[in-house]
Short mmCIF file of C-alpha atoms in Angstrom, two decimals:
data_model
loop_
_atom_site.label_atom_id
_atom_site.label_comp_id
_atom_site.label_asym_id
_atom_site.label_seq_id
_atom_site.Cartn_x
_atom_site.Cartn_y
_atom_site.Cartn_z
CA UNK A 1 -23.01 2.18 15.94
CA UNK A 2 -21.57 2.99 12.65
CA UNK A 3 -17.89 3.98 11.10
CA UNK A 4 -17.85 6.23 8.35
CA UNK A 5 -14.01 6.92 6.79
CA UNK A 6 -13.74 10.18 3.81
CA UNK A 7 -10.75 9.68 2.06
CA UNK A 8 -8.66 13.68 1.01
CA UNK A 9 -10.10 13.80 -1.58
CA UNK A 10 -13.99 14.25 0.11
CA UNK A 11 -12.26 17.72 2.45
CA UNK A 12 -10.33 19.06 -0.20
CA UNK A 13 -11.90 22.66 -0.54
CA UNK A 14 -14.96 23.89 1.49
CA UNK A 15 -17.47 22.96 -0.74
CA UNK A 16 -16.06 19.54 -0.19
CA UNK A 17 -16.89 19.51 3.96
CA UNK A 18 -20.77 20.75 2.80
CA UNK A 19 -20.86 18.00 0.93
CA UNK A 20 -19.53 15.50 3.92
CA UNK A 21 -22.77 17.15 5.48
CA UNK A 22 -24.77 15.91 2.65
CA UNK A 23 -23.62 12.71 2.54
CA UNK A 24 -24.36 11.86 6.56
CA UNK A 25 -27.69 13.48 6.05
CA UNK A 26 -28.57 11.28 3.02
CA UNK A 27 -26.15 7.95 5.91
CA UNK A 28 -28.36 9.52 9.39
CA UNK A 29 -26.34 11.55 11.57
CA UNK A 30 -26.28 8.70 15.02
CA UNK A 31 -24.52 6.82 17.11
CA UNK A 32 -21.72 7.22 14.49
CA UNK A 33 -18.13 7.37 14.20
CA UNK A 34 -16.09 9.48 11.26
CA UNK A 35 -12.45 9.16 10.63
CA UNK A 36 -11.09 11.36 8.54
CA UNK A 37 -8.22 12.39 6.22
CA UNK A 38 -5.67 15.23 5.86
CA UNK A 39 -7.61 17.90 4.00
CA UNK A 40 -6.38 17.53 -0.41
CA UNK A 41 -2.91 16.86 -0.96
CA UNK A 42 -1.93 17.37 2.14
CA UNK A 43 0.29 14.89 2.94
CA UNK A 44 1.62 15.46 0.52
CA UNK A 45 2.80 18.89 1.55
CA UNK A 46 3.77 17.65 4.98
CA UNK A 47 6.25 15.18 3.96
CA UNK A 48 7.90 17.78 1.60
CA UNK A 49 8.23 20.70 4.90
CA UNK A 50 10.33 17.73 6.57
CA UNK A 51 12.60 16.68 3.29
CA UNK A 52 13.18 20.96 3.09
CA UNK A 53 14.25 20.39 7.17
CA UNK A 54 16.19 17.54 6.76
CA UNK A 55 18.01 19.34 3.41
CA UNK A 56 18.35 22.48 6.13
CA UNK A 57 16.74 24.62 4.50
CA UNK A 58 13.65 27.06 3.47
CA UNK A 59 10.71 24.75 4.95
CA UNK A 60 8.91 27.60 7.07
CA UNK A 61 7.13 28.79 4.03
CA UNK A 62 6.05 25.59 2.75
CA UNK A 63 4.22 26.11 6.20
CA UNK A 64 2.79 28.85 5.60
CA UNK A 65 1.10 27.58 2.15
CA UNK A 66 0.21 24.98 4.16
CA UNK A 67 -1.97 27.15 7.09
CA UNK A 68 -3.29 29.80 4.05
CA UNK A 69 -4.97 26.80 2.32
CA UNK A 70 -6.56 25.51 5.81
CA UNK A 71 -7.89 29.02 6.10
CA UNK A 72 -8.88 29.78 3.46
CA UNK A 73 -10.94 26.10 3.25
CA UNK A 74 -12.35 27.88 7.13
CA UNK A 75 -13.25 30.88 5.71
CA UNK A 76 -15.26 29.56 3.48
CA UNK A 77 -17.19 27.49 6.44
CA UNK A 78 -17.22 29.68 9.36
CA UNK A 79 -17.58 33.02 10.53
CA UNK A 80 -14.80 35.53 10.52
CA UNK A 81 -14.54 35.56 14.38
CA UNK A 82 -14.91 31.84 14.56
CA UNK A 83 -12.58 30.08 16.72
CA UNK A 84 -11.51 27.56 14.48
CA UNK A 85 -8.71 30.29 12.84
CA UNK A 86 -7.18 29.95 16.50
CA UNK A 87 -6.76 26.27 16.44
CA UNK A 88 -5.41 26.26 13.13
CA UNK A 89 -2.56 29.35 13.77
CA UNK A 90 -1.56 26.51 17.08
CA UNK A 91 -1.49 23.44 14.94
CA UNK A 92 0.92 24.87 12.53
CA UNK A 93 2.95 26.98 15.50
CA UNK A 94 3.29 23.52 17.21
CA UNK A 95 4.55 22.30 13.63
CA UNK A 96 7.32 25.17 13.34
CA UNK A 97 7.60 24.87 17.34
CA UNK A 98 8.46 21.09 16.89
CA UNK A 99 10.75 21.33 14.02
CA UNK A 100 13.27 24.24 15.55
CA UNK A 101 12.83 22.47 19.16
CA UNK A 102 14.17 19.06 17.82
CA UNK A 103 17.44 17.62 17.96
CA UNK A 104 16.09 14.27 16.76
CA UNK A 105 17.56 12.80 13.78
CA UNK A 106 15.39 9.74 13.38
CA UNK A 107 14.18 10.93 9.57
CA UNK A 108 10.79 8.87 10.42
CA UNK A 109 10.36 9.93 13.96
CA UNK A 110 9.93 14.20 13.13
CA UNK A 111 7.87 12.25 9.62
CA UNK A 112 5.58 11.12 12.06
CA UNK A 113 5.37 14.34 14.15
CA UNK A 114 4.90 15.72 11.31
CA UNK A 115 2.86 15.08 8.55
CA UNK A 116 0.47 13.84 11.30
CA UNK A 117 -1.07 17.88 11.71
CA UNK A 118 -2.39 17.16 8.83
CA UNK A 119 -5.36 14.72 10.22
CA UNK A 120 -5.54 16.57 13.57
CA UNK A 121 -6.88 20.35 11.70
CA UNK A 122 -8.42 18.75 8.77
CA UNK A 123 -10.89 17.08 11.63
CA UNK A 124 -10.81 19.87 14.11
CA UNK A 125 -12.36 22.04 10.81
CA UNK A 126 -15.00 19.32 9.61
CA UNK A 127 -15.82 18.40 13.84
CA UNK A 128 -16.53 22.45 14.14
CA UNK A 129 -18.08 23.36 10.48
CA UNK A 130 -21.22 19.84 11.66
CA UNK A 131 -21.34 21.13 15.35
CA UNK A 132 -21.83 25.23 13.32
CA UNK A 133 -24.90 23.43 11.20
CA UNK A 134 -26.70 21.13 13.87
CA UNK A 135 -24.48 17.36 13.66
CA UNK A 136 -23.89 17.34 17.13
CA UNK A 137 -19.99 16.21 17.37
CA UNK A 138 -17.51 15.30 20.06
CA UNK A 139 -14.00 15.67 18.37
CA UNK A 140 -11.31 12.96 19.62
CA UNK A 141 -7.70 12.74 19.67
CA UNK A 142 -7.31 9.40 17.91
CA UNK A 143 -3.30 9.63 19.59
CA UNK A 144 -5.02 8.57 23.32
CA UNK A 145 -7.56 5.39 22.04
CA UNK A 146 -5.60 3.86 18.95
CA UNK A 147 -2.07 2.55 20.73
CA UNK A 148 1.35 1.25 18.95
CA UNK A 149 5.04 0.77 19.90
CA UNK A 150 7.55 2.90 18.02
CA UNK A 151 8.43 1.95 14.67
CA UNK A 152 7.84 5.07 13.54
CA UNK A 153 5.95 5.64 9.74
CA UNK A 154 4.96 2.11 9.82
CA UNK A 155 2.90 1.35 13.69
CA UNK A 156 2.09 -2.09 15.32
CA UNK A 157 -0.99 -1.63 17.07
CA UNK A 158 -1.18 -2.53 20.57
CA UNK A 159 -5.26 -4.87 19.83
CA UNK A 160 -4.89 -4.94 23.55
CA UNK A 161 -4.34 -1.36 24.72
CA UNK A 162 -6.52 0.14 21.77
CA UNK A 163 -9.53 -1.98 22.66
CA UNK A 164 -9.40 -1.06 26.32
CA UNK A 165 -9.30 2.51 25.21
CA UNK A 166 -11.93 2.50 22.32
CA UNK A 167 -14.42 0.51 24.06
CA UNK A 168 -14.62 2.87 26.63
CA UNK A 169 -16.67 5.77 24.04
CA UNK A 170 -19.74 6.63 24.40
CA UNK A 171 -22.07 5.18 21.67
CA UNK A 172 -25.51 6.54 21.77
CA UNK A 173 -23.18 9.75 20.71
CA UNK A 174 -20.93 10.89 17.13
CA UNK A 175 -17.27 11.71 17.27
CA UNK A 176 -15.25 12.91 14.32
CA UNK A 177 -11.12 10.85 15.11
CA UNK A 178 -8.25 10.92 12.57
CA UNK A 179 -7.96 8.19 10.33
CA UNK A 180 -3.45 7.06 10.21
CA UNK A 181 -2.22 8.23 13.21
CA UNK A 182 -2.36 6.20 16.95
CA UNK A 183 1.13 7.10 19.42
CA UNK A 184 3.47 5.23 21.06
CA UNK A 185 4.45 4.55 24.98
CA UNK A 186 5.98 7.50 25.35
CA UNK A 187 2.86 9.20 23.81
CA UNK A 188 5.39 10.02 20.74
CA UNK A 189 2.64 10.13 17.71
CA UNK A 190 3.22 7.08 15.29
CA UNK A 191 1.49 7.12 12.23
CA UNK A 192 0.66 3.34 10.15
CA UNK A 193 1.40 3.60 7.51
CA UNK A 194 0.57 5.45 4.23
CA UNK A 195 -2.79 5.18 3.50
CA UNK A 196 -3.60 4.35 6.63
CA UNK A 197 -6.84 6.04 7.83
CA UNK A 198 -9.62 2.70 6.20
CA UNK A 199 -7.20 1.16 8.39
CA UNK A 200 -7.90 3.29 11.93
CA UNK A 201 -11.11 3.24 10.58
CA UNK A 202 -12.00 -0.53 10.52
CA UNK A 203 -9.58 -0.54 14.16
CA UNK A 204 -12.46 1.79 15.63
CA UNK A 205 -15.10 -0.63 14.07
CA UNK A 206 -13.43 -3.47 15.39
CA UNK A 207 -12.92 -1.95 19.23
CA UNK A 208 -16.44 -1.06 19.03
CA UNK A 209 -18.45 -4.03 17.33
CA UNK A 210 -19.94 -1.52 15.03
CA UNK A 211 -22.66 -3.15 13.00
CA UNK A 212 -20.94 -1.68 9.63
CA UNK A 213 -17.76 0.31 8.29
CA UNK A 214 -18.52 2.54 4.88
CA UNK A 215 -15.86 4.04 3.43
CA UNK A 216 -16.55 6.80 0.80
CA UNK A 217 -14.42 7.14 -1.86
CA UNK A 218 -14.39 9.59 -5.68
CA UNK A 219 -15.64 6.13 -7.21
CA UNK A 220 -18.83 4.32 -7.38
CA UNK A 221 -17.22 1.56 -5.67
CA UNK A 222 -15.02 -1.13 -5.93
CA UNK A 223 -14.88 -1.38 -9.84
CA UNK A 224 -13.17 -4.64 -11.58
CA UNK A 225 -9.95 -2.43 -12.58
CA UNK A 226 -8.99 1.82 -11.92
CA UNK A 227 -10.93 3.11 -14.55
CA UNK A 228 -7.99 5.89 -14.36
CA UNK A 229 -5.51 2.98 -16.15
CA UNK A 230 -8.83 0.57 -17.74
CA UNK A 231 -11.12 1.00 -19.73
CA UNK A 232 -14.20 -0.83 -19.76
CA UNK A 233 -14.20 -1.92 -15.77
CA UNK A 234 -17.28 -2.67 -14.51
CA UNK A 235 -18.66 -2.53 -10.66
CA UNK A 236 -17.98 -5.46 -7.89
CA UNK A 237 -21.57 -5.01 -6.08
CA UNK A 238 -20.92 -7.86 -3.30
CA UNK A 239 -17.21 -9.63 -3.02
CA UNK A 240 -16.12 -11.83 0.19
CA UNK A 241 -13.34 -10.93 2.03
CA UNK A 242 -10.97 -13.24 0.95
CA UNK A 243 -11.45 -11.63 -2.41
CA UNK A 244 -10.46 -8.40 -1.02
CA UNK A 245 -7.88 -9.31 0.71
CA UNK A 246 -6.72 -10.48 -2.35
CA UNK A 247 -7.20 -7.33 -4.34
CA UNK A 248 -5.71 -5.68 -1.18
CA UNK A 249 -2.26 -7.02 -0.93
CA UNK A 250 -2.03 -7.10 -5.70
CA UNK A 251 -2.20 -3.14 -4.93
CA UNK A 252 -5.82 -2.63 -6.19
CA UNK A 253 -5.71 1.67 -4.43
CA UNK A 254 -9.80 1.40 -3.02
CA UNK A 255 -9.05 -0.54 -0.06
CA UNK A 256 -5.80 -0.66 2.49
CA UNK A 257 -4.39 -4.14 3.08
CA UNK A 258 -4.38 -3.93 6.47
CA UNK A 259 -8.22 -3.02 6.92
CA UNK A 260 -10.27 -6.44 6.00
CA UNK A 261 -8.55 -8.76 8.70
CA UNK A 262 -10.04 -6.80 11.95
CA UNK A 263 -13.63 -6.67 9.93
CA UNK A 264 -13.28 -10.09 9.19
CA UNK A 265 -12.44 -11.66 12.38
CA UNK A 266 -15.92 -9.95 13.52
CA UNK A 267 -18.06 -10.18 10.54
CA UNK A 268 -18.53 -6.55 9.73
CA UNK A 269 -19.76 -5.35 6.83
CA UNK A 270 -17.66 -3.29 4.88
CA UNK A 271 -18.63 -0.41 2.11
CA UNK A 272 -16.89 1.24 -0.54
CA UNK A 273 -19.28 3.98 -1.76
CA UNK A 274 -19.21 7.34 -3.52
CA UNK A 275 -19.53 10.83 -2.20
CA UNK A 276 -19.87 12.52 -4.93
CA UNK A 277 -23.51 9.68 -5.67
CA UNK A 278 -24.59 8.76 -2.16
CA UNK A 279 -28.00 7.09 -2.81
CA UNK A 280 -25.84 4.25 -5.22
CA UNK A 281 -24.97 1.08 -3.86
CA UNK A 282 -21.37 1.11 -3.51
CA UNK A 283 -19.85 -2.47 -2.79
CA UNK A 284 -20.45 -4.77 -0.32
CA UNK A 285 -17.60 -6.55 1.47
CA UNK A 286 -18.31 -9.47 3.37
CA UNK A 287 -20.31 -12.87 3.76
CA UNK A 288 -22.99 -12.45 1.11
CA UNK A 289 -24.34 -15.11 -1.42
CA UNK A 290 -24.04 -12.79 -4.21
CA UNK A 291 -20.55 -12.79 -4.03
CA UNK A 292 -18.98 -11.97 -6.95
CA UNK A 293 -15.14 -13.91 -8.54
CA UNK A 294 -15.15 -11.63 -11.80
CA UNK A 295 -12.19 -11.00 -13.84
CA UNK A 296 -9.92 -7.75 -12.85
CA UNK A 297 -7.17 -5.75 -13.06
CA UNK A 298 -4.77 -4.35 -10.82
CA UNK A 299 -1.56 -2.12 -11.94
CA UNK A 300 0.67 -1.48 -9.08
CA UNK A 301 3.55 1.19 -10.10
CA UNK A 302 7.43 2.47 -9.05
CA UNK A 303 7.97 -1.00 -7.99
CA UNK A 304 12.04 -2.56 -8.59
CA UNK A 305 12.58 -5.82 -9.79
CA UNK A 306 16.03 -7.27 -8.11
CA UNK A 307 17.93 -10.21 -8.84
CA UNK A 308 19.93 -12.10 -6.87
CA UNK A 309 22.05 -15.27 -7.51
CA UNK A 310 25.10 -16.26 -5.72
CA UNK A 311 28.18 -15.61 -6.77
CA UNK A 312 29.98 -19.73 -7.17
CA UNK A 313 26.47 -20.88 -8.66
CA UNK A 314 25.35 -22.80 -5.68
CA UNK A 315 22.08 -23.52 -5.61
CA UNK A 316 19.31 -20.51 -3.56
CA UNK A 317 19.28 -22.54 -0.58
CA UNK A 318 17.23 -21.69 3.02
CA UNK A 319 19.96 -20.19 5.02
CA UNK A 320 20.61 -17.81 1.51
CA UNK A 321 16.34 -17.13 1.68
CA UNK A 322 16.93 -16.12 5.34
CA UNK A 323 19.01 -14.24 5.20
CA UNK A 324 17.77 -11.76 2.24
CA UNK A 325 14.53 -11.56 3.91
CA UNK A 326 16.39 -10.52 6.65
CA UNK A 327 18.22 -7.63 5.01
CA UNK A 328 14.52 -7.26 3.88
CA UNK A 329 12.42 -6.62 6.47
CA UNK A 330 15.39 -4.31 8.30
CA UNK A 331 14.83 -1.86 5.61
CA UNK A 332 11.42 -2.14 5.47
CA UNK A 333 10.54 -2.94 2.27
CA UNK A 334 8.38 -5.77 0.90
CA UNK A 335 7.37 -8.65 -1.61
CA UNK A 336 4.90 -7.84 -3.84
CA UNK A 337 6.56 -10.91 -6.14
CA UNK A 338 8.83 -14.04 -5.89
CA UNK A 339 9.55 -15.94 -8.00
CA UNK A 340 12.97 -18.85 -7.69
CA UNK A 341 15.11 -20.96 -9.68
CA UNK A 342 17.86 -23.44 -8.61
CA UNK A 343 20.78 -20.70 -8.32
CA UNK A 344 18.61 -16.99 -8.64
CA UNK A 345 16.05 -15.36 -7.04
CA UNK A 346 13.95 -12.48 -9.04
CA UNK A 347 11.64 -10.39 -6.26
CA UNK A 348 9.30 -7.04 -7.51
CA UNK A 349 9.40 -5.08 -4.40
CA UNK A 350 7.98 -2.10 -2.67
CA UNK A 351 10.41 0.55 -1.86
CA UNK A 352 7.88 3.59 0.34
CA UNK A 353 11.33 4.26 2.09
CA UNK A 354 13.87 4.42 -0.06
CA UNK A 355 15.96 1.79 1.79
CA UNK A 356 16.75 -0.11 -2.02
CA UNK A 357 20.11 0.90 -2.49
CA UNK A 358 21.31 0.30 1.08
CA UNK A 359 19.25 -3.47 0.89
CA UNK A 360 21.54 -3.68 -2.86
CA UNK A 361 24.63 -2.62 -0.49
CA UNK A 362 24.63 -5.60 1.66
CA UNK A 363 23.61 -8.10 -0.19
CA UNK A 364 25.97 -7.24 -2.89
CA UNK A 365 28.35 -8.45 -0.04
CA UNK A 366 26.86 -12.37 -0.76
CA UNK A 367 25.57 -12.31 -3.80
CA UNK A 368 25.18 -11.35 -6.85
CA UNK A 369 22.71 -8.72 -8.36
CA UNK A 370 20.99 -6.59 -10.96
CA UNK A 371 17.91 -4.33 -10.35
CA UNK A 372 15.84 -1.83 -11.37
CA UNK A 373 13.61 0.25 -10.62
CA UNK A 374 10.70 2.37 -11.74
CA UNK A 375 8.74 -1.32 -13.01
CA UNK A 376 5.50 -1.65 -12.62
CA UNK A 377 3.34 -5.24 -11.47
CA UNK A 378 0.36 -5.92 -13.92
CA UNK A 379 -2.26 -8.11 -12.07
CA UNK A 380 -5.52 -10.03 -13.40
CA UNK A 381 -7.25 -11.78 -10.83
CA UNK A 382 -9.72 -14.25 -11.78
CA UNK A 383 -8.09 -14.80 -15.50
CA UNK A 384 -10.24 -16.24 -18.57
CA UNK A 385 -6.49 -18.24 -19.59
CA UNK A 386 -8.27 -18.74 -23.21
CA UNK A 387 -7.67 -14.94 -23.92
CA UNK A 388 -4.69 -14.28 -21.41
CA UNK A 389 -2.62 -13.01 -24.88
CA UNK A 390 -4.12 -10.11 -24.94
CA UNK A 391 -2.47 -8.51 -22.08
CA UNK A 392 1.16 -9.66 -23.06
CA UNK A 393 0.18 -7.46 -26.47
CA UNK A 394 2.36 -4.10 -26.89
CA UNK A 395 3.85 -4.77 -23.06
CA UNK A 396 8.00 -5.43 -22.45
CA UNK A 397 7.78 -8.05 -19.26
CA UNK A 398 10.58 -9.30 -17.39
CA UNK A 399 8.72 -12.14 -14.91
CA UNK A 400 5.57 -13.31 -15.15
CA UNK A 401 4.00 -15.75 -13.11
CA UNK A 402 0.97 -17.45 -12.86
CA UNK A 403 -0.94 -19.40 -10.65
CA UNK A 404 -4.55 -20.51 -10.61
CA UNK A 405 -6.13 -17.90 -11.98
CA UNK A 406 -3.78 -15.16 -11.48
CA UNK A 407 -1.48 -14.05 -13.68
CA UNK A 408 1.08 -11.56 -12.47
CA UNK A 409 3.69 -9.51 -14.51
CA UNK A 410 5.89 -7.55 -14.28
CA UNK A 411 6.49 -4.61 -17.00
CA UNK A 412 8.79 -2.32 -17.95
#
C-alpha cells in the first residue's frame, strides 16, 4: 500500500479539497490510505473553544463559527441535499453536548475530546467528496485502530494492539482516516501531540508494511531552511533517515520528530512533496547513495532559557541532575539544548503545556534559577566552520554550543 498524508493547508477550503483529488489522479489512487489533518486553522480554533470553556466564557459562539466555516466548504463540494451536511451538524452537536455534560476538571482530557473533532470532520468531508467523484474509498475512525495509553495530548502508542488492529485492514482497497488521534483502553480520544498527523501516517505505514509514505506540503520538499525565514534555501532531494531525525529533533517544522523511527525500522521510503506541483520530485528520505549533507538552517522559536545553579556554590552533581530531569518529566517540558558547567546548568526548553512557571517554583526550593522566555534556538547543521562568524551578526547570543559540524545558539 501507499500512505499519503495531507495537512491542514492542503484541505483549507473547497478548492484545496478538489486539488487533493488532482494530486491523487497524478499519483494513482489504488491500494492507498490517506491520513488527513483538520482543515486550515481548525485545531487552533478548537483550542480556543477549550480555553473559553475553562474560563466559563461563551464557547458556543466559537463552535458556531467553526461549524459555519465547514458548512461553507461543503457547499463548494456537494449538492445542497447531500448527507454530509447532517454529518457536519452532528459532529458539532457532539462537541457542544460533551462540554455541557463534562464533569472532568482535567484540561488535557477535555482538550483531546474537543480538538480531535477537527480531524473527524475534515476526513468525513474529504472521504465523501472523493466517493462523489468516483475515487472509491472507505472512511476509517483512527481511534478504532491506533491504541494508546491515557497520556492525554501526548499519547504513547501501544504498538502491539495497534499493529494487530491495523494489519487486519484489507490492503486491496482505499481508505481515508484521521491523523493526530488514537484512543485509550476506555475508548476515550487521545491525541498524539501537536502536529502529530505525520506520526499517524508513519504508524499506518509501519503496520501495513507500506511500499512508501508521502507527506504533501505547500513547499517543494525538505529545504536547507524554512523559505519563510531564510533566504537562498535549496531543495534537499535525498537525505538519510539519520539526517532527517537530527533535523526534526532540532526543530525542522517540515518533519515531525516521531515520524522517522517506525519508517526506518522497516526501511519504508518517506517522501515530502508539494501538493501545489505534485509532478516535481520533492525529497526522498531513506537509504540512498545520493544522500546529501548540505548546510541547513533551523530556527526553533518560542523557547525558554532556564539557568540553574546551586545555592551553596557546590557542584551540579548527578543527584541534582536526576531531580531536575524528574521535574522536567513531571511538567512535560522538553529539552532542546543543554549545557552544564561545574556549578550551573543552562537548558533551552520547549514549554508546550505552559508549565514553566510551575517547574520554576519547584526548582527554586532547591536551586537558584533565572528564566528568560520567548527566546529562539538557531541551529546550523553541517556547518562550514570557516565562515561561522556570519551567523553571529546582529544576534544577541545568550548561549552557544558547537559539536562536530553543528552550531547552536540561543538568541533573543
